[in-house]
Structures are given as structure tokens and as C-alpha cells.
PDB file of C-alpha atoms in Angstrom:
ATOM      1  CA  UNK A   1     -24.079  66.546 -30.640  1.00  0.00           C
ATOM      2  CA  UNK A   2     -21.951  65.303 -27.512  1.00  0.00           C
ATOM      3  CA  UNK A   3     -22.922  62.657 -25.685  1.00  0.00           C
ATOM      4  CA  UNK A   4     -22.390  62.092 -22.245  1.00  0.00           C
ATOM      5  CA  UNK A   5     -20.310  58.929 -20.902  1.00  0.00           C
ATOM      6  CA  UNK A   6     -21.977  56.672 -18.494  1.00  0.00           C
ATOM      7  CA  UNK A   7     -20.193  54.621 -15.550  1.00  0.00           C
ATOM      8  CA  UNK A   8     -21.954  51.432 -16.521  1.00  0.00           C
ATOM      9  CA  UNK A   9     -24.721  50.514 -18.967  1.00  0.00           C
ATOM     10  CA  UNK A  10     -27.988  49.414 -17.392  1.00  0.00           C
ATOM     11  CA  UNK A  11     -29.667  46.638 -19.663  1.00  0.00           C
ATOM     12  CA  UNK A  12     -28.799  43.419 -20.786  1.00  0.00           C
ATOM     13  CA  UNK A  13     -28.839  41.633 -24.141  1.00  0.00           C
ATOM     14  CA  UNK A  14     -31.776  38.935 -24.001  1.00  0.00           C
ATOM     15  CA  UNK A  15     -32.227  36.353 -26.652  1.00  0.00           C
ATOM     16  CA  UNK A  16     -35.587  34.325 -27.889  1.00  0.00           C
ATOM     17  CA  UNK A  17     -36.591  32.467 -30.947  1.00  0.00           C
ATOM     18  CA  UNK A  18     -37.807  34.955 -33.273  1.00  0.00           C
ATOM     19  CA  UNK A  19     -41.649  35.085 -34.007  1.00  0.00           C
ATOM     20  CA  UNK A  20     -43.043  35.473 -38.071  1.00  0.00           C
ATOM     21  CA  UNK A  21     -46.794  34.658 -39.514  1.00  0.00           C
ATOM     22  CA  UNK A  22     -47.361  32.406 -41.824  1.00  0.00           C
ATOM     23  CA  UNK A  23     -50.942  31.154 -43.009  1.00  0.00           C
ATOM     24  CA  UNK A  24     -52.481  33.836 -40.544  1.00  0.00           C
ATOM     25  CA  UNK A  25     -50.310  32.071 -37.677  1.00  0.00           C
ATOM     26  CA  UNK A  26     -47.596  33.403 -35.118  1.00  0.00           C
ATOM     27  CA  UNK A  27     -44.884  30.721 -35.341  1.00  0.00           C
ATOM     28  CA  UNK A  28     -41.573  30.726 -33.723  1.00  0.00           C
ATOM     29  CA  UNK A  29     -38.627  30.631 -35.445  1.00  0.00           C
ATOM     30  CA  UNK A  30     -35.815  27.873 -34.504  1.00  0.00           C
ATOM     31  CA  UNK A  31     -33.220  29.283 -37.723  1.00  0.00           C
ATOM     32  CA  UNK A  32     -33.891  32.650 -36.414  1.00  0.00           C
ATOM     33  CA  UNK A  33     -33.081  34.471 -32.960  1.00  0.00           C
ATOM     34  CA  UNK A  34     -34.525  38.122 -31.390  1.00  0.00           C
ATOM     35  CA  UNK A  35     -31.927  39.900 -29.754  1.00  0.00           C
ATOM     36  CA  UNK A  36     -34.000  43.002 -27.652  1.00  0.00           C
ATOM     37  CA  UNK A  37     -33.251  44.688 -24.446  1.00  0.00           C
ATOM     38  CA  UNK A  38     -33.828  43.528 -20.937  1.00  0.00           C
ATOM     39  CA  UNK A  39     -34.782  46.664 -19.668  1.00  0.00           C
ATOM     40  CA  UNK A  40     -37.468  48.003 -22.233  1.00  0.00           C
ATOM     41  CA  UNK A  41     -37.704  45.187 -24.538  1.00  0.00           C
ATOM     42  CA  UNK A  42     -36.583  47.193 -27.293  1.00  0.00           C
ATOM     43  CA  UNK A  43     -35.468  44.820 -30.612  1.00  0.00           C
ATOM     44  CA  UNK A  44     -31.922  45.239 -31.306  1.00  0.00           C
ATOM     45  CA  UNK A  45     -31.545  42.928 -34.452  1.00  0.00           C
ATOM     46  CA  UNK A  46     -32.895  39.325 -35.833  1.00  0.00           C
ATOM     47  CA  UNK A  47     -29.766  37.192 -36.061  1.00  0.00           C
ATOM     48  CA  UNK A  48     -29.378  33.522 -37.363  1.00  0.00           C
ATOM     49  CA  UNK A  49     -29.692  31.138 -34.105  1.00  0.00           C
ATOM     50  CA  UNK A  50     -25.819  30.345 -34.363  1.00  0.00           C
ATOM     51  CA  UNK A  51     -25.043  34.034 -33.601  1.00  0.00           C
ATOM     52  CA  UNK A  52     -23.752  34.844 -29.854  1.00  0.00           C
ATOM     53  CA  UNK A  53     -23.785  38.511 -29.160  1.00  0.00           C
ATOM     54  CA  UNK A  54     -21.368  39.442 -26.536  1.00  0.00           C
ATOM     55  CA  UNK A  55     -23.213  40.054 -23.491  1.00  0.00           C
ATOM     56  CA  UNK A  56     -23.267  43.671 -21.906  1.00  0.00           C
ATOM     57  CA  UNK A  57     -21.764  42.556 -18.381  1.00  0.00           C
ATOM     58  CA  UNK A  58     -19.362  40.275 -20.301  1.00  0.00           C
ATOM     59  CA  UNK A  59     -18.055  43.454 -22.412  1.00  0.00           C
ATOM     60  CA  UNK A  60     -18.035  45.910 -19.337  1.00  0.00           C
ATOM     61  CA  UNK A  61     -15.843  42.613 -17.258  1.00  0.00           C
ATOM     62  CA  UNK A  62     -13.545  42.861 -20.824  1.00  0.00           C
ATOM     63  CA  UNK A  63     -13.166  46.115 -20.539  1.00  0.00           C
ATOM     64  CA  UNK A  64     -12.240  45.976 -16.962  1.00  0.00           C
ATOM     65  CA  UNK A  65      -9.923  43.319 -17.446  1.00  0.00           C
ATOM     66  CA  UNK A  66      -8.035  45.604 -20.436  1.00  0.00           C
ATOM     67  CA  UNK A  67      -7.858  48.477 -17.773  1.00  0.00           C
ATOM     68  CA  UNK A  68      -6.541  46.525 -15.288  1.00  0.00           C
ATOM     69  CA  UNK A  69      -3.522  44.931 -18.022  1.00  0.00           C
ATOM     70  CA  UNK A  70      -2.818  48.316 -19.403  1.00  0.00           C
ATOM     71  CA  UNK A  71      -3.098  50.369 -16.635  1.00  0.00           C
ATOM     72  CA  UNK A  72      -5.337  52.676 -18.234  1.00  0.00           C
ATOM     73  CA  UNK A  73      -8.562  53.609 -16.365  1.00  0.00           C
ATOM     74  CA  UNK A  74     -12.197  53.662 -17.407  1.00  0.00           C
ATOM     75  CA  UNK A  75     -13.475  57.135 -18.510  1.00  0.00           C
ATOM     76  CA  UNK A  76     -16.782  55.069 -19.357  1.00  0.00           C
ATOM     77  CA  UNK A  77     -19.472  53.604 -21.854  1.00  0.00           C
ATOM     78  CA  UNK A  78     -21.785  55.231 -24.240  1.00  0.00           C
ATOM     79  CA  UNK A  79     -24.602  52.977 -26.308  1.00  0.00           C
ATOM     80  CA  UNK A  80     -25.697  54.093 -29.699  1.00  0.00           C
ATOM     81  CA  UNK A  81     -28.905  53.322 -31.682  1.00  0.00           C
ATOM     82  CA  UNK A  82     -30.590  52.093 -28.951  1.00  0.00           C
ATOM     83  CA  UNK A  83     -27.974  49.640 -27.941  1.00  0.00           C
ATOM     84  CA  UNK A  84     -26.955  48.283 -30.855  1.00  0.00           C
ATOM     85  CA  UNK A  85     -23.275  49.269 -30.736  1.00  0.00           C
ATOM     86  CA  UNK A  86     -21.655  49.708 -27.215  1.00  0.00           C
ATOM     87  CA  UNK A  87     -18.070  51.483 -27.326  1.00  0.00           C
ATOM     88  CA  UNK A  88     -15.895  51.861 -23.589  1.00  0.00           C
ATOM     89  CA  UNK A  89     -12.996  54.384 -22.763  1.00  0.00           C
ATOM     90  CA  UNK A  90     -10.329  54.011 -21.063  1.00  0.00           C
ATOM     91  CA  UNK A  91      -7.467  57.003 -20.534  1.00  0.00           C
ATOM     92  CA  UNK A  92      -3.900  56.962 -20.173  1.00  0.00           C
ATOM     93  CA  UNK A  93      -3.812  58.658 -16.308  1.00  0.00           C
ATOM     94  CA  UNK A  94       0.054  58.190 -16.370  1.00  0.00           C
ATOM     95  CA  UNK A  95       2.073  61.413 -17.169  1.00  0.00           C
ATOM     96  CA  UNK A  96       4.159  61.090 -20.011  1.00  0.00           C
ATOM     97  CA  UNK A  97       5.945  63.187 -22.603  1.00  0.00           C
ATOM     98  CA  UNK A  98       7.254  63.085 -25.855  1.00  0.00           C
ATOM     99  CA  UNK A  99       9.666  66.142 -27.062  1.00  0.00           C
ATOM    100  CA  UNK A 100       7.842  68.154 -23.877  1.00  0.00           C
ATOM    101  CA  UNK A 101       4.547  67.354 -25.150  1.00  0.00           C
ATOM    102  CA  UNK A 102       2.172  65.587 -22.719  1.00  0.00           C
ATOM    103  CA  UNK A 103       0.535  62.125 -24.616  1.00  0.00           C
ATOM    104  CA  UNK A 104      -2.764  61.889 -22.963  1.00  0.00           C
ATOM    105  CA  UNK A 105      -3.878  58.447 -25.271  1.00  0.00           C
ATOM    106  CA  UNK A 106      -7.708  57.057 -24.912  1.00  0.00           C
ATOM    107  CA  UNK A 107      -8.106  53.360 -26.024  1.00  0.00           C
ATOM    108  CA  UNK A 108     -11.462  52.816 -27.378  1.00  0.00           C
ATOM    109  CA  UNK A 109     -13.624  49.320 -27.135  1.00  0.00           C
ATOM    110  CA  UNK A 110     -16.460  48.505 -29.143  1.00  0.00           C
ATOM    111  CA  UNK A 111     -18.619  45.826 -30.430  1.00  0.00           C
ATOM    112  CA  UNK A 112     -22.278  45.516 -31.830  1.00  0.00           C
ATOM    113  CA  UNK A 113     -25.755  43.309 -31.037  1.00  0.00           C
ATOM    114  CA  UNK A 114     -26.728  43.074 -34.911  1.00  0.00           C
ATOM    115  CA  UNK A 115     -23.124  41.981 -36.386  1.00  0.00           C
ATOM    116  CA  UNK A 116     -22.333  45.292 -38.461  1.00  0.00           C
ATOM    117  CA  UNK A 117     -19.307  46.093 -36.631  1.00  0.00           C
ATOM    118  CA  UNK A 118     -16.423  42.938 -35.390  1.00  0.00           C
ATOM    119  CA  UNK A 119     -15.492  43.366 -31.271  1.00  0.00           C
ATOM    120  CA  UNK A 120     -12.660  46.415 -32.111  1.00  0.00           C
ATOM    121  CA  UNK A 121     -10.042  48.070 -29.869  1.00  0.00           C
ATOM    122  CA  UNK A 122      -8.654  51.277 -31.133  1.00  0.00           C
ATOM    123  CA  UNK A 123      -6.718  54.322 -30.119  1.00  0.00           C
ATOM    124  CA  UNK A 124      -7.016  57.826 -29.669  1.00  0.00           C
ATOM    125  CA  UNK A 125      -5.186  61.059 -28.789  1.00  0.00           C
ATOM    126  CA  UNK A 126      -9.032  62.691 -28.333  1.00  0.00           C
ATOM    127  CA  UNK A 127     -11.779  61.668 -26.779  1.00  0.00           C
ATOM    128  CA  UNK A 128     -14.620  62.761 -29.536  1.00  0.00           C
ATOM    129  CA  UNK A 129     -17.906  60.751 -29.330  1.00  0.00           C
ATOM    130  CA  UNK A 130     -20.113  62.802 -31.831  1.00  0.00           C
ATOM    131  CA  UNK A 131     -22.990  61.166 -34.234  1.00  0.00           C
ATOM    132  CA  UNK A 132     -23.841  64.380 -36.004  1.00  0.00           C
ATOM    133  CA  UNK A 133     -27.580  63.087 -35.701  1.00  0.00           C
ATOM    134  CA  UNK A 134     -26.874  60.616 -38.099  1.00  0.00           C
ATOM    135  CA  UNK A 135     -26.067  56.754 -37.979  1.00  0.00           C
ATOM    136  CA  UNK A 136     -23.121  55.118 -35.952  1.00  0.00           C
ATOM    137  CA  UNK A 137     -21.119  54.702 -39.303  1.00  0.00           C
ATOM    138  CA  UNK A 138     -20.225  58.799 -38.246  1.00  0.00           C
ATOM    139  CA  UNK A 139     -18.272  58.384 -35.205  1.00  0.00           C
ATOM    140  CA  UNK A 140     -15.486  59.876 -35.067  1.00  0.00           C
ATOM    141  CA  UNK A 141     -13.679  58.275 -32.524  1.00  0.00           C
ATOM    142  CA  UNK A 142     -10.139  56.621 -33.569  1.00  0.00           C
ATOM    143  CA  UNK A 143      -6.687  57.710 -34.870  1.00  0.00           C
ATOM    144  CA  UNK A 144      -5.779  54.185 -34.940  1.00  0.00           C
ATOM    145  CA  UNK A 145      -8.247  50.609 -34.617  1.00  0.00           C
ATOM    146  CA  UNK A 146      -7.973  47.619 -35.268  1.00  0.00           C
ATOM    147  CA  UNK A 147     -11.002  44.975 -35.721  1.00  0.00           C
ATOM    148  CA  UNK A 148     -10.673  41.553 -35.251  1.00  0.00           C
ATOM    149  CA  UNK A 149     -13.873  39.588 -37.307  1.00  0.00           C
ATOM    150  CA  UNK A 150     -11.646  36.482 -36.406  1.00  0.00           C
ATOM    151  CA  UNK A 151     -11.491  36.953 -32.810  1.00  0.00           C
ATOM    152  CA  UNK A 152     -14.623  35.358 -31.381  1.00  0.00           C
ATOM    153  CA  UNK A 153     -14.837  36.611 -27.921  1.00  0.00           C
ATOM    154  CA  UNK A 154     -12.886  39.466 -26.294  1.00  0.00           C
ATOM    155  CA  UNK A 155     -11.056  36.635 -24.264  1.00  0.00           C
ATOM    156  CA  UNK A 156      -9.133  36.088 -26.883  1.00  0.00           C
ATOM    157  CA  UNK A 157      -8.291  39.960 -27.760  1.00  0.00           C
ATOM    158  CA  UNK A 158      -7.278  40.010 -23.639  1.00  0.00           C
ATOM    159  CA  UNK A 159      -5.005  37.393 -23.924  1.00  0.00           C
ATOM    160  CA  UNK A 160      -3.182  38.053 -27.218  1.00  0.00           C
ATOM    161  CA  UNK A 161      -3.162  41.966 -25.665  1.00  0.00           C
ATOM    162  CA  UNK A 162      -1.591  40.595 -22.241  1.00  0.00           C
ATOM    163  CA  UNK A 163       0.886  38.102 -24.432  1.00  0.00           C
ATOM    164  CA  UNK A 164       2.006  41.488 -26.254  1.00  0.00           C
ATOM    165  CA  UNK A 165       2.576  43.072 -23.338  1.00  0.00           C
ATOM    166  CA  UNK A 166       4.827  40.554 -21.482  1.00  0.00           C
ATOM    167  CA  UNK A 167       6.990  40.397 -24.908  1.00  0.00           C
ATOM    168  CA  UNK A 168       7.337  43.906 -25.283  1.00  0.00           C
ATOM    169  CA  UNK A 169       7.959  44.929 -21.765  1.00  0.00           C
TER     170      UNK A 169
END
């Protein structure tokens, strides 16, 4: 089943001590932390209180800020399981050729809420974003990614990418 791309996601990643019973009691959790949605309230994942997810607006500003060093443009977002994962795309919109044949290339940025998948940038010669009804582990997105469970923020990934590119070019 295609999805459709969307120019920007519309909710926000909120954060709040999770809640558990115990002796017939709601108590709030200060180990634990309830990441949900701003817009519906829908749970995303219970994550230790040390875990920062990256913030929607903060990945849509990274993936701005990796069109705007590349030169590629944003095609757009799509969200899966509710939110959970959130993957951009940006397109190569300069004409190019190899042995006559056009390269139309696709990077593709993701990350996830629940800490299944690292922050990942990866490339692609097509632009499939299919889940086959089942869960995200089916996309078929990438000819070539690479994760990085190191890199804590995309900051980092944006400045090691812009380093690359002064060395190179």
C-alpha cells in the first residue's frame, strides 16, 4: 500500500512521568517517562527518564538544514505506526548523468519515538515507501543507509555531513 508524503507533520512529541498502580494506587513514575502525541494524545512508547526523543520540529529544522547543505530539496515526511518512526525525503532536482543515464538520487531521514531504530540517513535511486500492511521493519526504502546509534542528535550528523562536504568539494 502507498502512502502519500506530507509537507510537514502536524503533532508534536510530548513527554510526562509515566503513571503505574501499585497497592490499588495511580503513582507516577520518576525512572519512567510517557512519550504520546500532542495532537491526540496517542502513547508512542514508555522510555527510561534519561531518554530524549528528537523532537518533531527539531527533525523537520534537520532535515531542512540537510536540504539546504546538499542542495537537495524536500519531497516530504511520512509517519508510521502512529508516529513512532518519522522518515523525510529529499530529491536530487539537479540534472545529472552517468554513461547518458539520468541519476535522479532520494536521500532518506529517519528516526524513531520508542528507540527501535538510531537517527539514520540513507540513499536511494527510488522513492518506494510501502509497509505491505505489516510493521515498519518492511520498508523498503534504501539502496544504501547508514545509522549512527553514536550520534546523539542530528546536529552532529549535519555537521560531520557539512565537514564531508567542504573536504570533498
Amino acid at each position: 500500500m502507498k502512502t502519500e508524503l506530507v509537507k510537514a507533520l502536524d503533532f508534536e512529541l510530548v513527554t510526562q512521568p509515566a503513571a503505574y498502580f501499585h497497592n490499588g494506587e495511580v503513582r507516577l513514575s520518576n525512572k519512567h517517562q510517557l512519550i504520546s502525541r500532542s495532537d491526540d494524545g496517542t502513547p508512542l512508547s514508555v522510555m527510561g527518564s534519561n531518554y530524549h526523543p528528537m523532537l518533531v520540529s527539531h527533525f523537520e529544522e534537520s532535515t531542512q538544514r540537510l536540504s539546504e547543505i546538499s542542495g537537495y530539496s524536500i519531497v516530504g515526511y511520512q509517519q508510521f505506526q502512529e508516529g513512532r518512526v518519522i522518515l523525510s525525503f529529499l530529491e536530487n532536482t539537479r540534472k545529472q548523468e552517468a554513461a547518458g543515464f539520468p541519476i535522479e538520487d532520494y536521500i532518506v531521514v529517519g528516526s524513531s519515538v520508542d528507540g527501535t531504530r538510531p537517527f539514520f540517513v540513507g540513499t536511494s535511486t527510488i522513492l518506494i515507501r510501502c509497509t505491505n500492511g505489516s510493521p515498519i521493519s518492511s520498508i523498503t526504502v534504501l539502496s544504501n543507509s547508514v545509522s549512527f546509534p553514536s550520534i546523539t542528535s542530528s546536529i552532529s550528523f549535519l555537521n560531520s555531513f557539512e565537514r564531508s562536504l567542504t573536504i570533498l568539494g
